[in-house]
Short mmCIF file of C-alpha atoms in Angstrom, two decimals:
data_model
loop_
_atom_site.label_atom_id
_atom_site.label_comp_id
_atom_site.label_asym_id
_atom_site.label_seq_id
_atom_site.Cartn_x
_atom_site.Cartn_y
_atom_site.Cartn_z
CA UNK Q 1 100.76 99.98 107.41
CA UNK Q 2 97.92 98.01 106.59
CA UNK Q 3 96.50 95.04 108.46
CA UNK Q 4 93.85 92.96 108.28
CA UNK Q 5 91.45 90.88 111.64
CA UNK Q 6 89.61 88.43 111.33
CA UNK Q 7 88.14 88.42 115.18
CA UNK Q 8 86.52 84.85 115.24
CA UNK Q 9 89.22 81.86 115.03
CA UNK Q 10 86.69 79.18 114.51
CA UNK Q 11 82.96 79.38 113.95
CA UNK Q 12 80.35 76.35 113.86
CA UNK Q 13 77.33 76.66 111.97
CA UNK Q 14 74.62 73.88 111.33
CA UNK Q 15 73.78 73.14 107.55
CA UNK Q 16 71.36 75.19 106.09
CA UNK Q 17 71.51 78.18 108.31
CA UNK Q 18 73.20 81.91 107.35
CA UNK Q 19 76.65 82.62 107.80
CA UNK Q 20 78.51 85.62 108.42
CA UNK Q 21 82.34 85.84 108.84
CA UNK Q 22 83.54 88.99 110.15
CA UNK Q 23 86.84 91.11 109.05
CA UNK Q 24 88.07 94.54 109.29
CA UNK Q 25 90.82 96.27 107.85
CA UNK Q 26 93.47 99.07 108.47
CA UNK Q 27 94.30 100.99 105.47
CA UNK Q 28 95.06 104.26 104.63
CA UNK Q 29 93.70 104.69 100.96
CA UNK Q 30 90.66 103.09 99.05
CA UNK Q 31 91.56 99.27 100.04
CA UNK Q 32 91.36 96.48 97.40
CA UNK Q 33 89.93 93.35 99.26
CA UNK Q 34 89.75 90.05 99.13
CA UNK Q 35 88.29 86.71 100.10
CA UNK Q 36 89.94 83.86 99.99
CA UNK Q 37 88.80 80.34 101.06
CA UNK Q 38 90.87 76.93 101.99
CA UNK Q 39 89.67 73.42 102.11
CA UNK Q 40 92.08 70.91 104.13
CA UNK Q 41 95.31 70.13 102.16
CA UNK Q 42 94.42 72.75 99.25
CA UNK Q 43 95.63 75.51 98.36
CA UNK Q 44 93.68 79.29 98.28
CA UNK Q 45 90.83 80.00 96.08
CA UNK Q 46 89.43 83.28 95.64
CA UNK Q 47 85.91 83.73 96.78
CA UNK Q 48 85.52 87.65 95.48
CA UNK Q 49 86.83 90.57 95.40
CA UNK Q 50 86.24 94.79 95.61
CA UNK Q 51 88.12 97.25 93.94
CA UNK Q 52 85.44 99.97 93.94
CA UNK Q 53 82.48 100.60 92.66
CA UNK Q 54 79.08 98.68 94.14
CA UNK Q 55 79.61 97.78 97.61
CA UNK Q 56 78.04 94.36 97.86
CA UNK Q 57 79.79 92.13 95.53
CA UNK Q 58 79.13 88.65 94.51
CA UNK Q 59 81.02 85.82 94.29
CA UNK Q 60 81.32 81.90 93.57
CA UNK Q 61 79.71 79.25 95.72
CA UNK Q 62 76.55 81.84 96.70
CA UNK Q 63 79.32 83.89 98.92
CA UNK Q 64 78.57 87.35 98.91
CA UNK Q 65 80.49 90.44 100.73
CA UNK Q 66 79.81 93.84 101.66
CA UNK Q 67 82.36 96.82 101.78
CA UNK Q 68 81.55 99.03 104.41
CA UNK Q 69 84.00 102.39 104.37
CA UNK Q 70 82.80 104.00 107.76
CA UNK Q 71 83.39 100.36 109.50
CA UNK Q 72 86.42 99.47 107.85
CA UNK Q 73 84.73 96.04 107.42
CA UNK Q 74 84.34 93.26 104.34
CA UNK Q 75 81.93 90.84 106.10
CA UNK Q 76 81.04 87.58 104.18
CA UNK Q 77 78.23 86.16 104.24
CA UNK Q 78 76.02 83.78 102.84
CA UNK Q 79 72.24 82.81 103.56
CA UNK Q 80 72.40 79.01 103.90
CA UNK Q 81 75.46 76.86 104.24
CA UNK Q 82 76.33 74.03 102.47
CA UNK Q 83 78.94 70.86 104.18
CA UNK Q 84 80.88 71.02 101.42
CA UNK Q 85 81.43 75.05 103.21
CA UNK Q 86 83.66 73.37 106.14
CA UNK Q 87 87.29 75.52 105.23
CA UNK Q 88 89.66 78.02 106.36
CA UNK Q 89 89.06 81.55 105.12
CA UNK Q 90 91.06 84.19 104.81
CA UNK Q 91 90.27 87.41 103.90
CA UNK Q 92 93.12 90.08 102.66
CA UNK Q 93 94.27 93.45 101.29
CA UNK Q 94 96.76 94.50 98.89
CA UNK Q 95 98.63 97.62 98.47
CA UNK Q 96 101.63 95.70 96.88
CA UNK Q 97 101.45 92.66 98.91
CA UNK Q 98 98.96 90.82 99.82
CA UNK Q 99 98.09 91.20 103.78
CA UNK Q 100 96.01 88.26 104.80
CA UNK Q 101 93.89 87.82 108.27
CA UNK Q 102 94.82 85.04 110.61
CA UNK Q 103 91.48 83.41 108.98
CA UNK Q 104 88.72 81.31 110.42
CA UNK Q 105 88.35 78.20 110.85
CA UNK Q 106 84.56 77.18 109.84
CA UNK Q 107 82.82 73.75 110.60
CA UNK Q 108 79.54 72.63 109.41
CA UNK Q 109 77.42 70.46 111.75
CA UNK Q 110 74.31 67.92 110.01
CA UNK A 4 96.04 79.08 81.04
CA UNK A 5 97.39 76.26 83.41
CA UNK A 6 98.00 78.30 86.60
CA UNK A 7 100.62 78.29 88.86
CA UNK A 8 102.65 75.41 89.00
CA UNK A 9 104.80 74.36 91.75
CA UNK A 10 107.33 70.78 91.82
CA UNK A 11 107.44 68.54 93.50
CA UNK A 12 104.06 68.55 95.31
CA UNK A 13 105.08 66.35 98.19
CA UNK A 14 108.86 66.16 99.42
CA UNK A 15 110.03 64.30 102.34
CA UNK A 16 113.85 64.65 102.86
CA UNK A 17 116.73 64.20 105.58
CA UNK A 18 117.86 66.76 108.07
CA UNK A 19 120.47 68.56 106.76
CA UNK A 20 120.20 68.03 103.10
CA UNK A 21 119.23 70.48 100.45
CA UNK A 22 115.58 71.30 99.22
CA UNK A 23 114.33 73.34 96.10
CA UNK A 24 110.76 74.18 95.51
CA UNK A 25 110.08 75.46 92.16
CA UNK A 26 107.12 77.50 90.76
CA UNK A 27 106.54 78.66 87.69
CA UNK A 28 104.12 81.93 87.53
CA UNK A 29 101.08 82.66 85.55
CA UNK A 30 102.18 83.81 82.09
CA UNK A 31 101.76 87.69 82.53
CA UNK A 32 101.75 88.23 85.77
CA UNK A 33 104.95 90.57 87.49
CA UNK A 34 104.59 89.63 91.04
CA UNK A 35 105.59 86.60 92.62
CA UNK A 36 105.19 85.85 96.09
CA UNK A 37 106.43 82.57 98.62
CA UNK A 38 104.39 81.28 101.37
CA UNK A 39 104.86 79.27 104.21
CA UNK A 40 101.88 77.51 106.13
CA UNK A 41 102.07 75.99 109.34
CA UNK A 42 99.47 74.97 111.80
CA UNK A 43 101.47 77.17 114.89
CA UNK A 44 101.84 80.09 112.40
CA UNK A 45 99.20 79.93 109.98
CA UNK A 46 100.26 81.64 106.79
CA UNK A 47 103.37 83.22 106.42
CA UNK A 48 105.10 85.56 103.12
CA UNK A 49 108.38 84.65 103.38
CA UNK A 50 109.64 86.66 99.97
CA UNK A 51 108.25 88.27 96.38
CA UNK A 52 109.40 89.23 93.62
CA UNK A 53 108.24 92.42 90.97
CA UNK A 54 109.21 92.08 87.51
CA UNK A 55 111.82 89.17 88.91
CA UNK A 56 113.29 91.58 91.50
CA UNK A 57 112.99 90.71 95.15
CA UNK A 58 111.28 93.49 96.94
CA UNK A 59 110.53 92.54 100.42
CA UNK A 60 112.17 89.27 102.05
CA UNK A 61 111.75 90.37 105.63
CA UNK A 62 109.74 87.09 105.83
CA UNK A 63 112.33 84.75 105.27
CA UNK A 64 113.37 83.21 108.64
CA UNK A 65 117.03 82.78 108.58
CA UNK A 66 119.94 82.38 106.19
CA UNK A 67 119.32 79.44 105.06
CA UNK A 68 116.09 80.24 103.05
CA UNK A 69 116.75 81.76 99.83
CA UNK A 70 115.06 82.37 96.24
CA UNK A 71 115.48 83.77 93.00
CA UNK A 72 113.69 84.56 89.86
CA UNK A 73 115.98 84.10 87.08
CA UNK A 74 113.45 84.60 84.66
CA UNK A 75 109.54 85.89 84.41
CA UNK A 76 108.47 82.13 84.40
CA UNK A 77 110.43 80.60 86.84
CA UNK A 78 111.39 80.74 90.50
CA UNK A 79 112.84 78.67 93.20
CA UNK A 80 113.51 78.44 96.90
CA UNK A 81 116.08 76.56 98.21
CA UNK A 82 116.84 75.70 102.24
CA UNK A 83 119.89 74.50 102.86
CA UNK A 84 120.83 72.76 105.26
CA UNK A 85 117.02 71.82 105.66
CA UNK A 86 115.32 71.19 109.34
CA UNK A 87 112.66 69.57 110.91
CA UNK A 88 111.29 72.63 112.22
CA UNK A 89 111.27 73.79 108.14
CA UNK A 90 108.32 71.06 107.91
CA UNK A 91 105.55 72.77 106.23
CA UNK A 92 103.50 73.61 103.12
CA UNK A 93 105.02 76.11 101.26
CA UNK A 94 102.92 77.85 98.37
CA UNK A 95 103.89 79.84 95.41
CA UNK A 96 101.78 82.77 94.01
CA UNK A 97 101.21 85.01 91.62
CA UNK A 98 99.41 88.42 90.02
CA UNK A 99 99.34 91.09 87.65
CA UNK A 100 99.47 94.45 89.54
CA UNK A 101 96.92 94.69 92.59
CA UNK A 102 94.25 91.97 90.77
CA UNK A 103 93.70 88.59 92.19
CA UNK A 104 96.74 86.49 93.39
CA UNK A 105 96.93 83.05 92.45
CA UNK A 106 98.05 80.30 94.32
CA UNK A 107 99.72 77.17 93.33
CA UNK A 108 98.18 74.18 95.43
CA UNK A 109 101.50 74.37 97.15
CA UNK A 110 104.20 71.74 98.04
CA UNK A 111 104.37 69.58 101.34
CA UNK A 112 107.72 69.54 102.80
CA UNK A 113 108.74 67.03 105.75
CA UNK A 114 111.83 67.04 107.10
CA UNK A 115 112.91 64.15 109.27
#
């Protein structure tokens, strides 16, 4: 069955500085992944995604990710944080449904 | 396109009445999925739907939760009797195949 951990529940990063948000999946065949981010009382937007192919991908807001097979990772990062950055985010995998982590939290201190 | 829409955004009703959220899908897509999101339980899939059939509603917590897809553009969910402990924000999505799901910006439900 596939599953997807996000090990860090809530992360606090000061404005400006890089960010990395760790997850890891369990899957048994190439996964398709996803990121998906949450600002308070929205609903999910999707950050990026990887099918195949190149294994850093880009995506909106300066968020990139990097598939890494042999960890069974999809880290996301980006190199300087922005306030407007404070959300939930989730990342996921889909075989036919959509498996999501329990997502972290992130706050952004001045 | 105009995404997915859900009605009514915000709903505040009495325990024991009747509740319907409704979504209507990205033109398209062939899966639909439900969501429920809670602060103790984060985010939950309660139900979806391929090609308007339910697949998988292992999610759905008890009898009375239920949903159907009469149609490729149009779904609801209906609690009945509704409970305080139902109180939540339910969200409706949707996709073509394995691409990217799209959410609806969901509807909050309080049931007093």
């Amino acid at each position: 069955a596939q599953s997807v951990t996000q090990p860090d529940i809530h992360i606090t990063v000061s404005e400006g500085a890089s960010l990395e948000l760790r997850c890891n999946y369990s899957y048994g065949a190439t996964p398709y992944l996803f990121w998906y981010v949450q600002s308070p009382g929205q609903g999910l937007q999707l950050l990026l995604k990887y099918f195949s192919g190149d294994t850093l991908v880009q995506g909106i807001k300066g968020f990139e990710a990097e598939f890494k097979r042999s960890q069974s990772s999809f880290n996301l990062r980006k190199p300087s944080v922005h306030w407007s950055d404070a959300a939930e985010y989730f990342c996921a995998v889909v075989r036919e449904k959509l498996t999501f982590g329990t997502g972290t939290r992130l706050t952004i201190i001045p | 396109d105009a995404g997915v829409i859900q009605s009514p955004r915000h709903e505040v009703t009495e325990m024991g009445q009747e509740v319907t959220l409704r979504c209507k899908p990205i033109s398209g897509h062939d899966y639909l999925f439900w969501y429920r999101q809670t602060m103790m339980r984060g985010l939950e899939l309660l139900i979806y739907f391929n090609n308007n059939v339910p697949i998988d509603d292992s999610g759905m917590p008890e009898d009375r939760f239920s949903a159907k897809m009469p149609n490729a553009s149009f779904s609801t969910l209906k609690i009945q009797p509704s409970e305080p402990r139902d109180s939540a924000v339910y969200f409706c999505a949707s996709r073509r195949d394995r691409d990217e799901q799209f959410f609806g910006p969901g509807t909050r439900l309080t049931v007093l």
